[in-house]
Short mmCIF file of C-alpha atoms in Angstrom, two decimals:
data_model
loop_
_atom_site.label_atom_id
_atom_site.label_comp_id
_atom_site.label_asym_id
_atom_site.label_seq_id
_atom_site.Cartn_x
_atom_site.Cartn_y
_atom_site.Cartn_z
CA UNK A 105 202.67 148.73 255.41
CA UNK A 106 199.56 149.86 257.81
CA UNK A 107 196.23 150.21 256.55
CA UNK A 108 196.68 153.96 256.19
CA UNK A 109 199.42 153.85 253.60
CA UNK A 110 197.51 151.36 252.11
CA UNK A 111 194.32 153.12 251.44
CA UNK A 112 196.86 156.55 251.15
CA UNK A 113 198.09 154.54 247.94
CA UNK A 114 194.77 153.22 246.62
CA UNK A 115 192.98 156.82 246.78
CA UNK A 116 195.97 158.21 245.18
CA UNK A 117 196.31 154.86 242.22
CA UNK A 118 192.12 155.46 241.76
CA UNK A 119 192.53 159.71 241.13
CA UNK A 120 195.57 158.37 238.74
CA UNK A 121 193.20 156.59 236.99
CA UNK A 122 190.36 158.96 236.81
CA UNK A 123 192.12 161.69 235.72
CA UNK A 124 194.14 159.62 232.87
CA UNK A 125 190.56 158.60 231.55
CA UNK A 126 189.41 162.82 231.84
CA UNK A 127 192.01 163.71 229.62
CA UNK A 128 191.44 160.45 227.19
CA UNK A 129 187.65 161.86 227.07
CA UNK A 130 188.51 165.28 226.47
CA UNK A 131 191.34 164.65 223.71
CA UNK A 132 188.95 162.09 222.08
CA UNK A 133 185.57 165.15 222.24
CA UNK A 134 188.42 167.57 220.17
CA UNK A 135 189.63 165.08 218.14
CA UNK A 136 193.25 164.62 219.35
CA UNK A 137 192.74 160.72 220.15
CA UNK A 138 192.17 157.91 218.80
CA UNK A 139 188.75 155.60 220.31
CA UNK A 140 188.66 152.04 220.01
CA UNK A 141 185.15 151.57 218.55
CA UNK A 142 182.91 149.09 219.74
CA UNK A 143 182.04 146.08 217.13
CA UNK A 144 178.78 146.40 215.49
CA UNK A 145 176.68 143.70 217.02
CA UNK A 146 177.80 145.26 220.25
CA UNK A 147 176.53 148.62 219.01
CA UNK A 148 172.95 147.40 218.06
CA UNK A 149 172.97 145.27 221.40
CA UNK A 150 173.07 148.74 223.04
CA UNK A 151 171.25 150.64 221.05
CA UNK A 152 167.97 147.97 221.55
CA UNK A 153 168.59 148.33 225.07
CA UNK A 154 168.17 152.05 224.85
CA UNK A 155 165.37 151.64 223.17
CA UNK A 156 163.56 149.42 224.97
CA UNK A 157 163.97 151.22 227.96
CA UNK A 158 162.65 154.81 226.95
CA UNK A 159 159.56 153.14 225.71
CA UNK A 160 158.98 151.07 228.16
CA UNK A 161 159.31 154.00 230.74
CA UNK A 162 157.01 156.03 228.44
CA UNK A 163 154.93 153.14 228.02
CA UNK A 164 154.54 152.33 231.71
CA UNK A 165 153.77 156.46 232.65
CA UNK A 166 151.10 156.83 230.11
CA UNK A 167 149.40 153.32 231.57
CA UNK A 168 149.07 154.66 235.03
CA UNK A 169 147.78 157.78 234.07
CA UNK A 170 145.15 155.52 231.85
CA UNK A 171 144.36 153.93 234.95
CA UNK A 172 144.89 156.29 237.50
CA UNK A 173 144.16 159.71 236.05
CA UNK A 174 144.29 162.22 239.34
CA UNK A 175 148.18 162.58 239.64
CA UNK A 176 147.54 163.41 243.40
CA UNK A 177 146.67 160.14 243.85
CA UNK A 178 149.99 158.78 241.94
CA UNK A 179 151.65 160.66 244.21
CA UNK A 180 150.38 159.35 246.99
CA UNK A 181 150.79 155.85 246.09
CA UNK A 182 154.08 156.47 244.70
CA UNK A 183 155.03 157.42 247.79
CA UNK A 184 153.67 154.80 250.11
CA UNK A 185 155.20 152.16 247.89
CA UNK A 186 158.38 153.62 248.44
CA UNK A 187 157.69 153.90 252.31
CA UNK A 188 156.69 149.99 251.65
CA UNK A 189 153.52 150.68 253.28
CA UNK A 190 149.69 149.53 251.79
CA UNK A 191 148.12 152.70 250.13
CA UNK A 192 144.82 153.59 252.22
CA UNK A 193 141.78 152.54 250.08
CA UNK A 194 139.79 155.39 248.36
CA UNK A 195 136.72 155.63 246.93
CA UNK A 196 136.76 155.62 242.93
CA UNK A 197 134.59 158.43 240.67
CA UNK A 198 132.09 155.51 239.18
CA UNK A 199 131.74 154.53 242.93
CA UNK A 200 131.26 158.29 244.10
CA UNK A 201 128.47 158.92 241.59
CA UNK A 202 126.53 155.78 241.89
CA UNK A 203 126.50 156.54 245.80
CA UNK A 204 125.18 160.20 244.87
CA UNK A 205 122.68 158.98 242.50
CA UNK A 206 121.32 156.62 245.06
CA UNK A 207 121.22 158.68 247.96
CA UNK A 208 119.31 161.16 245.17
CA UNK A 209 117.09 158.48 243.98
CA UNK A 210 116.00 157.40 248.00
CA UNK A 211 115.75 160.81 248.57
CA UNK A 212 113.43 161.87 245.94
CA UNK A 213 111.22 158.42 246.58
CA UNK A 214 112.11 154.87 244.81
CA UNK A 215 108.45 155.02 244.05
CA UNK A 216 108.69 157.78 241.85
CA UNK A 217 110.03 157.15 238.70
CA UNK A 218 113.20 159.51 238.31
CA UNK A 219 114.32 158.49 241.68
CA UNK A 220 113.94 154.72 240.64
CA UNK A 221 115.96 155.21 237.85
CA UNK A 222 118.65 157.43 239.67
CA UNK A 223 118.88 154.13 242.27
CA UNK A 224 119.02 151.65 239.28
CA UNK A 225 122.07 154.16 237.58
CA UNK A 226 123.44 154.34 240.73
CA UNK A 227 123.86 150.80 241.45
CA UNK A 228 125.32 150.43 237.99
CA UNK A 229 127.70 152.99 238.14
CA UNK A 230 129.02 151.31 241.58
CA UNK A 231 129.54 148.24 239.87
CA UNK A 232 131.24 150.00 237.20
CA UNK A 233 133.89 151.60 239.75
CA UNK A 234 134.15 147.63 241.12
CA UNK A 235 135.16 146.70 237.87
CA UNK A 236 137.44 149.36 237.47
CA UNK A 237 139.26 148.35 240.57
CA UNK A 238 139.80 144.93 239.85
CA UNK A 239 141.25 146.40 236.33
CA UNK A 240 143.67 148.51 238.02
CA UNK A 241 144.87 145.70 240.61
CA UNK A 242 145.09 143.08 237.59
CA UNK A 243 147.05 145.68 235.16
CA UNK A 244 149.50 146.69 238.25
CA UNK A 245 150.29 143.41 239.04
CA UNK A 246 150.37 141.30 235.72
CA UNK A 247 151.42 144.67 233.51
CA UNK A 248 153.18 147.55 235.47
CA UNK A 249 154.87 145.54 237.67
CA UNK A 250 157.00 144.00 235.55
CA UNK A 251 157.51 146.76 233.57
CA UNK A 252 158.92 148.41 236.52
CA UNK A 253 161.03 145.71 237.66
CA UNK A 254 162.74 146.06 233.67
CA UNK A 255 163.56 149.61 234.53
CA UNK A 256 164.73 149.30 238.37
CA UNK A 257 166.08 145.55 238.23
CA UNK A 258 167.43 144.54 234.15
CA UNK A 259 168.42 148.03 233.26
CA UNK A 260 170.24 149.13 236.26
CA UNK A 261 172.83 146.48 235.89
CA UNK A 262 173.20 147.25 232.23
CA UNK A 263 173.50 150.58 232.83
CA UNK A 264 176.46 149.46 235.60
CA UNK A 265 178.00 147.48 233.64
CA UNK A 266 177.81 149.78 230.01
CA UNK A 267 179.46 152.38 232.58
CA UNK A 268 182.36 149.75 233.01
CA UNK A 269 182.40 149.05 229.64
CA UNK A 270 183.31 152.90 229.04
CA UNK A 271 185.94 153.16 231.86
CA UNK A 272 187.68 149.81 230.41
CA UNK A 273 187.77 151.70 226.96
CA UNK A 274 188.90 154.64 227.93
CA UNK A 275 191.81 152.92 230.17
CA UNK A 276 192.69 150.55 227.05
CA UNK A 277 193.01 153.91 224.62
CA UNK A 278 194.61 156.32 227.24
CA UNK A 279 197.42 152.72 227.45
CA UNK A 280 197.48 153.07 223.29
CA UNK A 281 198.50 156.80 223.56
CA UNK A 282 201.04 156.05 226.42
CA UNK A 283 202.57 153.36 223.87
CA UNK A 284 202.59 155.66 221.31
CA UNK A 285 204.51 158.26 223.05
CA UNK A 286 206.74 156.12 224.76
CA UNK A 287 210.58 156.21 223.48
CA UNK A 288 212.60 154.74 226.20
CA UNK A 289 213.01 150.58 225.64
CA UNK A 290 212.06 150.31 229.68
CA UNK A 291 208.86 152.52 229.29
CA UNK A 292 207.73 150.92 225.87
CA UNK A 293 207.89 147.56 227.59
CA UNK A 294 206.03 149.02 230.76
CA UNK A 295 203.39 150.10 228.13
CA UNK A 296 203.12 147.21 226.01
CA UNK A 297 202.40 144.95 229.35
CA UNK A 298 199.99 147.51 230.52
CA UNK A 299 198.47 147.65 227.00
CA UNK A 300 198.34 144.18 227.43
CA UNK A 301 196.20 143.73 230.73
CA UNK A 302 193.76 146.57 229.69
CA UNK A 303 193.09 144.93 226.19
CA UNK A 304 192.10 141.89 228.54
CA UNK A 305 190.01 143.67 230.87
CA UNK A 306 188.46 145.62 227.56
CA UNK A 307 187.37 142.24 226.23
CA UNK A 308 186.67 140.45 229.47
CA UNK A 309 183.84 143.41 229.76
CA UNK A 310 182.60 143.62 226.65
CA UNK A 311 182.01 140.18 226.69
CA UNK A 312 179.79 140.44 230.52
CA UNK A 313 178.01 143.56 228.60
CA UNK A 314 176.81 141.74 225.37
CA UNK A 315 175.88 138.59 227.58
CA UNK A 316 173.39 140.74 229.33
CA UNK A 317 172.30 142.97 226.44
CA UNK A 318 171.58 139.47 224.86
CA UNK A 319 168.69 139.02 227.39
CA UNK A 320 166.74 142.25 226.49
CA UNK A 321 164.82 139.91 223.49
CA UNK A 322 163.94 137.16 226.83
CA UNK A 323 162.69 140.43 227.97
CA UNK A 324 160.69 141.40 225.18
CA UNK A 325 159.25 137.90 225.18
CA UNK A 326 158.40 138.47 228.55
CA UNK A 327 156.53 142.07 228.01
CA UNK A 328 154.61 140.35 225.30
CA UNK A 329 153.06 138.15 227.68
CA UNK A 330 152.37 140.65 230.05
CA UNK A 331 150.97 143.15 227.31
CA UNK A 332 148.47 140.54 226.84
CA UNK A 333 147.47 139.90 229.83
CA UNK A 334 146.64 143.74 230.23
CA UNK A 335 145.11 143.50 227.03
CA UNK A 336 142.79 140.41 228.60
CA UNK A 337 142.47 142.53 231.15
CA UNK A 338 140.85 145.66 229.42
CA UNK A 339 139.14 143.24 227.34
CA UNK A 340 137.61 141.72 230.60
CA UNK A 341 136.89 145.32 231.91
CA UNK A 342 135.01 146.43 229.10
CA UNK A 343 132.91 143.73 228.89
CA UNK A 344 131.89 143.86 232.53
CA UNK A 345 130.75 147.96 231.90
CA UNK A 346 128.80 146.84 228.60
CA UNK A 347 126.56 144.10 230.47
CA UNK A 348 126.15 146.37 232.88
CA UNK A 349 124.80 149.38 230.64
CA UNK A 350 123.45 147.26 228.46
CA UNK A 351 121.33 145.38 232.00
CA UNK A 352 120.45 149.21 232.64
CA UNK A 353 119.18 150.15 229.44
CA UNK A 354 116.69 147.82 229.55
CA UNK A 355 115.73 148.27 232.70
CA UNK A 356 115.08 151.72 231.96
CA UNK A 357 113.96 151.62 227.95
CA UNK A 358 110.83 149.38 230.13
CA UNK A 359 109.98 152.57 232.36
CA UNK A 360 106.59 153.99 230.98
CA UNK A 361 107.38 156.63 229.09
CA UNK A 362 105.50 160.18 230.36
CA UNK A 363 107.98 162.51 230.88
CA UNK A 364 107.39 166.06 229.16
CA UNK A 365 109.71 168.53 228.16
CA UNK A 366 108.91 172.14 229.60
CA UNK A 367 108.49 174.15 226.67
CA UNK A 368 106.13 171.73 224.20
CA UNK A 369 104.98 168.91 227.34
CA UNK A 370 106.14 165.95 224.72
CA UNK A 371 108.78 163.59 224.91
CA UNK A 372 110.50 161.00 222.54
CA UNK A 373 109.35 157.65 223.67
CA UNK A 374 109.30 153.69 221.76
CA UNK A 375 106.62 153.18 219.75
CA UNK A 376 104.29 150.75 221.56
CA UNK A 377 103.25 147.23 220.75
CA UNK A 378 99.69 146.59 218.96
CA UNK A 379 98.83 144.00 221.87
CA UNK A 380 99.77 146.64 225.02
CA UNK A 381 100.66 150.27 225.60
CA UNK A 382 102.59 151.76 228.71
CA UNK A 383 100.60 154.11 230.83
CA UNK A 384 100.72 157.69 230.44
CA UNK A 385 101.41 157.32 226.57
CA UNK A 386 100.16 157.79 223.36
CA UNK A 387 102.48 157.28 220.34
CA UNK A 388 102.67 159.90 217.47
CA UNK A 389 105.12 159.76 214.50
CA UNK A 390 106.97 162.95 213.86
CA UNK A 391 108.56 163.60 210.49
CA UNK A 392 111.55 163.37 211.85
CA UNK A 393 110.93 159.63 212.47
CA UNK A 394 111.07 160.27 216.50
CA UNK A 395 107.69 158.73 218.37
CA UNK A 396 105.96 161.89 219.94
CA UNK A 397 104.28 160.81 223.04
CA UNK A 398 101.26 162.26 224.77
CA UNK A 399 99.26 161.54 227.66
CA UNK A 400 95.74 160.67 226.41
CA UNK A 401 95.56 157.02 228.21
CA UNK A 402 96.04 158.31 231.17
CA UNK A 403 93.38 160.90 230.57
CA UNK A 404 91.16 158.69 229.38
CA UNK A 405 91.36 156.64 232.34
CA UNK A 406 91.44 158.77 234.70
CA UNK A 407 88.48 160.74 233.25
CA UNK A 408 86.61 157.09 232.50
CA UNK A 409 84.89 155.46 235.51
CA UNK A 410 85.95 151.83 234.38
CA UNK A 411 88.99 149.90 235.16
CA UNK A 412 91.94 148.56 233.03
CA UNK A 413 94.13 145.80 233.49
CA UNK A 414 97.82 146.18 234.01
CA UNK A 415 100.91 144.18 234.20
CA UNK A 416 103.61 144.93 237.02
CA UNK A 417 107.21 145.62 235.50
CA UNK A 418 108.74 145.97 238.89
CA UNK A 419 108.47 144.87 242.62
CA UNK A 420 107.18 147.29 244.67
CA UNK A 421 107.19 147.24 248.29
CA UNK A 422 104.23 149.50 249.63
CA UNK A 423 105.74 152.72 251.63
CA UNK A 424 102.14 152.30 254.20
CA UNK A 425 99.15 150.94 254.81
CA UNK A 426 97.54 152.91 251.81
CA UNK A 427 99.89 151.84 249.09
CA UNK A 428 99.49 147.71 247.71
CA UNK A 429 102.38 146.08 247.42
CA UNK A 430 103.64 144.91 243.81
CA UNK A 431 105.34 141.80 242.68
CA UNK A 432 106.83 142.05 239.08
CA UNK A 433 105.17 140.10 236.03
CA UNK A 434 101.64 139.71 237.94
CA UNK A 435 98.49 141.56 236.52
CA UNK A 436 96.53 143.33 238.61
CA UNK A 437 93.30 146.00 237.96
CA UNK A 438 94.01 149.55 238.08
CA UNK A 439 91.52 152.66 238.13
CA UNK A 440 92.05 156.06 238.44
CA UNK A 441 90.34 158.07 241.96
CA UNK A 442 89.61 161.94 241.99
CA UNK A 443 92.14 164.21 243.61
CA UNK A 444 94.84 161.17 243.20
CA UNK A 445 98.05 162.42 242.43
CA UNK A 446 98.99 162.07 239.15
CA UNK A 447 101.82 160.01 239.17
CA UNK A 448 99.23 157.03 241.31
CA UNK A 449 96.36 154.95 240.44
CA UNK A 450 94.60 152.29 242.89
CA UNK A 451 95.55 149.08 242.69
CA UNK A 452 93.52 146.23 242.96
CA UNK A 453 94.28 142.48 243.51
CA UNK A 454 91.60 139.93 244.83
CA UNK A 455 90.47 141.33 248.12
CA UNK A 456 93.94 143.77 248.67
CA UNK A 457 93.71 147.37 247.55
CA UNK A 458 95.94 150.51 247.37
CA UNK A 459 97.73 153.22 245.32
CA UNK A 460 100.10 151.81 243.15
CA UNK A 461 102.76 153.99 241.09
CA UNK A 462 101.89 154.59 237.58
CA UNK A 463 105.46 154.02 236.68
CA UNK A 464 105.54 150.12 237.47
CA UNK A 465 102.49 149.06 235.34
CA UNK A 466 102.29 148.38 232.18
CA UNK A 467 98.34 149.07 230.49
CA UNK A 468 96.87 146.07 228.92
CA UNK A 469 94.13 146.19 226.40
#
């Protein structure tokens, strides 16, 4: 026998065999067959297995959009993991609008009070989007990852091997109708033997299938740990952004506090301690229980020819030669000058003096 009347007879044994389990299906789907059921533990085996793996599909979608909400840029990296190739790096929104705020804040003068506060935002926000990217590298690699490797790796070969499972059935029920219908002696013994070998292959598969369905509670295990360490991870995350508002706030809850609004030239403010005030303010008690501030310090010393004490809240470094440098937690004297602009006084320490921003002292009594 050559090779081609060898592969002539396996092509034509392999379409005997698929079309004897078609019309074992299709008998079976109108009810004109018998189907050897699978035992119960077997059933539930498969059954968890399904389950598992539609939630932990659904489960491992909705965590990528969580941490990667533009779909464009799924796509993209989608695609350059399957080219095997390192996505390029991209610039996160946190990152994008701190860089906007400071570029705002420089623009508009750090010695000015919004655009101090837009740099000191800005700078939080961009640690914000580092934080974020260290959350998305940890959850990819100690979450999704193994997620993934459930679906493409674990599952697969169940799947391949449930498939099997099937075609052994399907062989061992299409032999049990063959039997059936058999009448000669010759062909009932040809069908009891076959019966015979496809019970054993039945078995010999359903025993492989339930020795891998077995595993899927090691695999639960195993999602456990990673679902905390994603938890951990978040945990971690969160923190981070709450230091790092909470470092902000402060920062700006000590910014003197004489912004108005346009229509009534008040805004809400802290109420000042007894031993200091902030320049610029004046604190009145609404009914409401909001502190109304307006600027009659800064009237009063800028209309007063004396001078007032004040404590630095910030460093400052001077912009020129007319401006005095400011170092944070030192007191220096302040007075006010005719045809200043409002948002400067001058600055005095020892023999050094220069305009100093209102917005970096704190008024002493």
């Amino acid at each position: 026998m050559n090779i081609m009347d060898f592969n002539v007879k396996k092509l034509a044994a392999d379409a005997g065999t698929f079309l004897s389990r078609a019309v074992q299906f299709t008998e079976e789907k109108l009810g004109q067959a018998e189907k050897t059921e699978l035992d119960a533990h077997l059933e539930n085996l498969l059954s968890k297995a399904e389950c598992t793996k539609i939630w932990t599909e659904k489960i491992m979608k909705q965590t990528e959009v969580l941490l990667q909400p533009n779909p464009n840029a799924r796509i993209e990296e989608f695609v350059y993991e399957k080219l095997d190739r390192k996505a390029p790096s991209r610039i996160n929104n946190p990152e994008l609008l701190g860089q906007y705020m400071i570029d705002a804040g420089t623009e508009f003068g750090p010695g000015t009070a919004y655009g101090n506060a837009l740099i000191k935002c800005g700078e939080t926000q961009k640690r914000i989007g580092t934080a974020d990217r260290e959350l998305i590298q940890t959850s990819a690699l100690n979450f999704l990852t193994p997620l993934r490797n459930f679906i493409e790796g674990d599952y697969k070969t169940i799947s391949k091997e449930r498939k099997l499972l099937q075609n052994k059935r399907l062989d061992l029920d299409a032999a049990k109708t063959r039997l059936k219908k058999a009448k000669a002696a010759e062909t009932r013994a040809s069908s009891e033997q076959e019966l015979r070998i496809t019970q054993s292959e039945f078995d010999r598969q359903a025993e492989i299938t339930r020795l891998l369905l077995e595993g899927i509670s090691s695999t639960h295990a195993h999602h456990l740990r990673c679902l905390n360490d994603f938890v951990e991870a978040q945990m971690t995350y969160y923190a981070q952004c709450y230091q790092y508002m909470l470092d902000l706030q402060k920062q700006l809850g000590s910014f003197p506090s004489n912004y108005h609004c346009n229509n009534n030239q008040t805004s809400v403010a802290p109420m000042p301690s007894a031993s200091s005030n902030v320049i610029g303010s004046s604190a009145l008690t609404s009914t409401s229980g909001l502190v109304i501030v307006s600027p009659s310090n800064l009237v009063d010393l800028k209309e007063c020819s004396g001078s007032r004490k004040a404590r630095v809240l910030y460093d400052y470094d001077a912009a020129n030669s007319s401006e005095l440098s400011l170092l944070a937690d030192e007191v220096i004297t302040v007075f006010s000058v005719v045809g200043m602009d409002s948002d400067w006084l001058m600055g005095e320490r020892g023999n050094q003096k220069g305009r100093v921003p209102i917005t970096y002292l704190e008024l002493l009594n």
